[in-house]
Amino acid sequence: MQIHVSDSDGTPFYQQVVTQIKFLVASGRLEEGEQLPPVRKLAEQLLINPNTVARAYRELEAEGVVASRRGAGVFVSNAGSPLSRKEKTRILGERIDALLAESQQLGFDLESVVKLLRQHNSKFESKGGAR
Amino acid sequence: MSDLVVDVQNLSRSFREKVALDNFSIQIPRGCVYGLVGENGAGKTTLLKHLLGLYAAQTGSVSVFGLNPATEPVSVLSRIGYLSEDREMPMWMKVGEIIRYRGAFFETWDAGYAEELRKTFDLNPEQKVKSLSRGQLARVGLILALAHRPDLLLLDEPSSGLDPVVRRDILAAIIRTVADEGRTVVFSSHLLDEVQRVSDHVAMIHGGKQVLTASVEDILQSHVRMTVRFESPRESAPPLKSALSCHGEGVEWTVLCNGQREAVRQEISQLNGEVVEEASPTLDEIFVAKIGGTGSRSGSA
């Protein structure tokens, strides 16, 4: 699992960790039953306070994204949690906003953007990448 | 309270006419990373020297592990690891010698850990201290501060003037130290991004006074940065009483405020302005707004 935190915006670090782990779960890069790194290890890797990582894990647990098994560690829960659809939509929404802003700037209308999306998607499908 | 590692109450200190600390109080619980931030000469080092018992309190009180470090230095210092800003070390010694030499002073010295750190930091035990680079010197200093596994680690500007690789080592050492159950770290820095990364709590010091003391999370949550647009260009900064700072030019201005979001919004709308964006500021921006005081109220971006 590789995540990154940035101090260039004011989003609290625990929130950044929570969002990114949710993203990894939603995108399938973290699978159900997979173990998250221990708090101490992730803290050293990200160079952030261990309490911050612990807080992020607690938050994820409260939302049902992960479950901690006593003595064993923290594991990804079943990906079909009630939150995951909403979260997926939210993550996608942010990217769509960015895409639309960029498109407008570059003078693409909605139709052309949709057309481009289709073209790109067909590349995915031919590679077997799309679900 | 027994779980307070450091308890400083109403500490004031002057050197001749100059006030170095003015009625300073700070409580540091066990297992916490505490960042002291302020400009050079703000009083950070003076505070750390009180914790080490190098200065005795003139007014107020200083307690470390429940003891007065000025009167019981042996009991206190044996449990403290200290990295000073100037890293004074005997220049004629070799790296291996200075590590063994320091080890002799501490009952709890962990020679295996010292050796492990030396290897991690890629230091040659045969090299003379005087021929070390700045970064290597900082790493040696870090070994000397850590290898007796202190309950309290005090770092005075640990990363000032160092390259990013050494800074990483230092931050990792801070994190490893607190991840070890029950250890506490106090460090001073003017690199606010570092402080924001690793600290639980922050005390901002300016001219010997406490400007802001709170948990990093509370500070970040309570402050808001607003981008404000006015109907017509402004010659000078909008007079917002509830805001911490305000800068910009023409029709767009950036306003930083603490808590009083509604009051600031009201003032803005009375001036025919509109808040077009709201975001969380970084610790750095908050510090500048606090310390900058009147200076940051005017001027252009």
PDB file of N, CA, C and O in Angstrom, chain B residues 201-230:
ATOM      1  N   HIS B 201       0.782  18.867  19.667  1.00  0.00           N
ATOM      2  CA  HIS B 201       0.501  20.179  20.229  1.00  0.00           C
ATOM      3  C   HIS B 201       1.534  21.190  19.752  1.00  0.00           C
ATOM      4  O   HIS B 201       2.663  20.830  19.455  1.00  0.00           O
ATOM      5  N   VAL B 202       1.131  22.433  19.766  1.00  0.00           N
ATOM      6  CA  VAL B 202       2.039  23.494  19.366  1.00  0.00           C
ATOM      7  C   VAL B 202       1.914  24.663  20.321  1.00  0.00           C
ATOM      8  O   VAL B 202       0.819  24.988  20.781  1.00  0.00           O
ATOM      9  N   ALA B 203       3.059  25.261  20.662  1.00  0.00           N
ATOM     10  CA  ALA B 203       3.043  26.545  21.349  1.00  0.00           C
ATOM     11  C   ALA B 203       3.738  27.534  20.441  1.00  0.00           C
ATOM     12  O   ALA B 203       4.879  27.320  20.046  1.00  0.00           O
ATOM     13  N   MET B 204       3.018  28.603  20.067  1.00  0.00           N
ATOM     14  CA  MET B 204       3.646  29.649  19.264  1.00  0.00           C
ATOM     15  C   MET B 204       4.150  30.729  20.207  1.00  0.00           C
ATOM     16  O   MET B 204       3.396  31.223  21.049  1.00  0.00           O
ATOM     17  N   ILE B 205       5.434  31.055  20.053  1.00  0.00           N
ATOM     18  CA  ILE B 205       6.053  32.032  20.943  1.00  0.00           C
ATOM     19  C   ILE B 205       6.474  33.242  20.120  1.00  0.00           C
ATOM     20  O   ILE B 205       7.027  33.105  19.031  1.00  0.00           O
ATOM     21  N   HIS B 206       6.195  34.407  20.674  1.00  0.00           N
ATOM     22  CA  HIS B 206       6.631  35.629  19.992  1.00  0.00           C
ATOM     23  C   HIS B 206       7.068  36.622  21.059  1.00  0.00           C
ATOM     24  O   HIS B 206       6.273  36.974  21.932  1.00  0.00           O
ATOM     25  N   GLY B 207       8.325  37.023  20.986  1.00  0.00           N
ATOM     26  CA  GLY B 207       8.845  37.977  21.967  1.00  0.00           C
ATOM     27  C   GLY B 207       8.669  37.501  23.399  1.00  0.00           C
ATOM     28  O   GLY B 207       8.354  38.297  24.281  1.00  0.00           O
ATOM     29  N   GLY B 208       8.862  36.198  23.627  1.00  0.00           N
ATOM     30  CA  GLY B 208       8.784  35.651  24.981  1.00  0.00           C
ATOM     31  C   GLY B 208       7.363  35.391  25.450  1.00  0.00           C
ATOM     32  O   GLY B 208       7.156  34.834  26.525  1.00  0.00           O
ATOM     33  N   LYS B 209       6.374  35.782  24.640  1.00  0.00           N
ATOM     34  CA  LYS B 209       4.977  35.578  25.029  1.00  0.00           C
ATOM     35  C   LYS B 209       4.372  34.403  24.278  1.00  0.00           C
ATOM     36  O   LYS B 209       4.715  34.144  23.133  1.00  0.00           O
ATOM     37  N   GLN B 210       3.430  33.734  24.931  1.00  0.00           N
ATOM     38  CA  GLN B 210       2.684  32.676  24.267  1.00  0.00           C
ATOM     39  C   GLN B 210       1.612  33.308  23.411  1.00  0.00           C
ATOM     40  O   GLN B 210       0.738  34.003  23.915  1.00  0.00           O
ATOM     41  N   VAL B 211       1.678  33.088  22.121  1.00  0.00           N
ATOM     42  CA  VAL B 211       0.676  33.676  21.239  1.00  0.00           C
ATOM     43  C   VAL B 211      -0.495  32.716  21.072  1.00  0.00           C
ATOM     44  O   VAL B 211      -1.646  33.111  20.998  1.00  0.00           O
ATOM     45  N   LEU B 212      -0.158  31.429  20.985  1.00  0.00           N
ATOM     46  CA  LEU B 212      -1.188  30.422  20.761  1.00  0.00           C
ATOM     47  C   LEU B 212      -0.659  29.087  21.257  1.00  0.00           C
ATOM     48  O   LEU B 212       0.440  28.691  20.901  1.00  0.00           O
ATOM     49  N   THR B 213      -1.438  28.409  22.112  1.00  0.00           N
ATOM     50  CA  THR B 213      -1.044  27.092  22.577  1.00  0.00           C
ATOM     51  C   THR B 213      -2.254  26.188  22.446  1.00  0.00           C
ATOM     52  O   THR B 213      -3.282  26.451  23.067  1.00  0.00           O
ATOM     53  N   ALA B 214      -2.160  25.175  21.613  1.00  0.00           N
ATOM     54  CA  ALA B 214      -3.301  24.281  21.398  1.00  0.00           C
ATOM     55  C   ALA B 214      -2.857  23.046  20.641  1.00  0.00           C
ATOM     56  O   ALA B 214      -1.707  22.966  20.183  1.00  0.00           O
ATOM     57  N   SER B 215      -3.772  22.110  20.495  1.00  0.00           N
ATOM     58  CA  SER B 215      -3.454  20.948  19.675  1.00  0.00           C
ATOM     59  C   SER B 215      -3.471  21.383  18.212  1.00  0.00           C
ATOM     60  O   SER B 215      -4.229  22.275  17.831  1.00  0.00           O
ATOM     61  N   VAL B 216      -2.612  20.741  17.419  1.00  0.00           N
ATOM     62  CA  VAL B 216      -2.503  21.102  16.013  1.00  0.00           C
ATOM     63  C   VAL B 216      -3.862  20.983  15.336  1.00  0.00           C
ATOM     64  O   VAL B 216      -4.273  21.830  14.547  1.00  0.00           O
ATOM     65  N   GLU B 217      -4.574  19.920  15.703  1.00  0.00           N
ATOM     66  CA  GLU B 217      -5.875  19.684  15.092  1.00  0.00           C
ATOM     67  C   GLU B 217      -6.854  20.817  15.401  1.00  0.00           C
ATOM     68  O   GLU B 217      -7.553  21.303  14.500  1.00  0.00           O
ATOM     69  N   ASP B 218      -6.897  21.243  16.676  1.00  0.00           N
ATOM     70  CA  ASP B 218      -7.794  22.338  17.044  1.00  0.00           C
ATOM     71  C   ASP B 218      -7.437  23.608  16.282  1.00  0.00           C
ATOM     72  O   ASP B 218      -8.316  24.325  15.804  1.00  0.00           O
ATOM     73  N   ILE B 219      -6.135  23.875  16.198  1.00  0.00           N
ATOM     74  CA  ILE B 219      -5.703  25.089  15.506  1.00  0.00           C
ATOM     75  C   ILE B 219      -6.156  25.059  14.049  1.00  0.00           C
ATOM     76  O   ILE B 219      -6.740  26.014  13.545  1.00  0.00           O
ATOM     77  N   LEU B 220      -5.923  23.913  13.399  1.00  0.00           N
ATOM     78  CA  LEU B 220      -6.268  23.829  11.979  1.00  0.00           C
ATOM     79  C   LEU B 220      -7.776  23.897  11.769  1.00  0.00           C
ATOM     80  O   LEU B 220      -8.250  24.465  10.789  1.00  0.00           O
ATOM     81  N   GLN B 221      -8.523  23.312  12.702  1.00  0.00           N
ATOM     82  CA  GLN B 221      -9.971  23.297  12.533  1.00  0.00           C
ATOM     83  C   GLN B 221     -10.614  24.646  12.809  1.00  0.00           C
ATOM     84  O   GLN B 221     -11.625  24.987  12.198  1.00  0.00           O
ATOM     85  N   SER B 222     -10.023  25.397  13.744  1.00  0.00           N
ATOM     86  CA  SER B 222     -10.691  26.635  14.143  1.00  0.00           C
ATOM     87  C   SER B 222     -10.368  27.808  13.219  1.00  0.00           C
ATOM     88  O   SER B 222     -11.040  28.819  13.257  1.00  0.00           O
ATOM     89  N   HIS B 223      -9.328  27.651  12.395  1.00  0.00           N
ATOM     90  CA  HIS B 223      -8.968  28.762  11.513  1.00  0.00           C
ATOM     91  C   HIS B 223      -9.511  28.562  10.099  1.00  0.00           C
ATOM     92  O   HIS B 223      -9.545  27.446   9.607  1.00  0.00           O
ATOM     93  N   VAL B 224      -9.920  29.644   9.490  1.00  0.00           N
ATOM     94  CA  VAL B 224     -10.459  29.581   8.145  1.00  0.00           C
ATOM     95  C   VAL B 224      -9.794  30.643   7.271  1.00  0.00           C
ATOM     96  O   VAL B 224      -9.532  31.752   7.729  1.00  0.00           O
ATOM     97  N   ARG B 225      -9.508  30.258   6.053  1.00  0.00           N
ATOM     98  CA  ARG B 225      -8.999  31.233   5.091  1.00  0.00           C
ATOM     99  C   ARG B 225     -10.105  31.513   4.082  1.00  0.00           C
ATOM    100  O   ARG B 225     -10.633  30.606   3.459  1.00  0.00           O
ATOM    101  N   MET B 226     -10.487  32.775   3.969  1.00  0.00           N
ATOM    102  CA  MET B 226     -11.547  33.140   3.023  1.00  0.00           C
ATOM    103  C   MET B 226     -10.958  33.985   1.896  1.00  0.00           C
ATOM    104  O   MET B 226     -10.112  34.835   2.133  1.00  0.00           O
ATOM    105  N   THR B 227     -11.448  33.716   0.702  1.00  0.00           N
ATOM    106  CA  THR B 227     -11.122  34.605  -0.404  1.00  0.00           C
ATOM    107  C   THR B 227     -12.346  35.490  -0.609  1.00  0.00           C
ATOM    108  O   THR B 227     -13.458  34.997  -0.739  1.00  0.00           O
ATOM    109  N   VAL B 228     -12.113  36.782  -0.589  1.00  0.00           N
ATOM    110  CA  VAL B 228     -13.224  37.724  -0.622  1.00  0.00           C
ATOM    111  C   VAL B 228     -13.138  38.591  -1.868  1.00  0.00           C
ATOM    112  O   VAL B 228     -12.060  39.036  -2.249  1.00  0.00           O
ATOM    113  N   ARG B 229     -14.291  38.779  -2.501  1.00  0.00           N
ATOM    114  CA  ARG B 229     -14.357  39.663  -3.677  1.00  0.00           C
ATOM    115  C   ARG B 229     -15.231  40.866  -3.356  1.00  0.00           C
ATOM    116  O   ARG B 229     -16.333  40.713  -2.832  1.00  0.00           O
ATOM    117  N   PHE B 230     -14.719  42.050  -3.675  1.00  0.00           N
ATOM    118  CA  PHE B 230     -15.503  43.258  -3.451  1.00  0.00           C
ATOM    119  C   PHE B 230     -16.031  43.784  -4.789  1.00  0.00           C
ATOM    120  O   PHE B 230     -15.472  43.465  -5.841  1.00  0.00           O
TER     121      PHE B 230
END
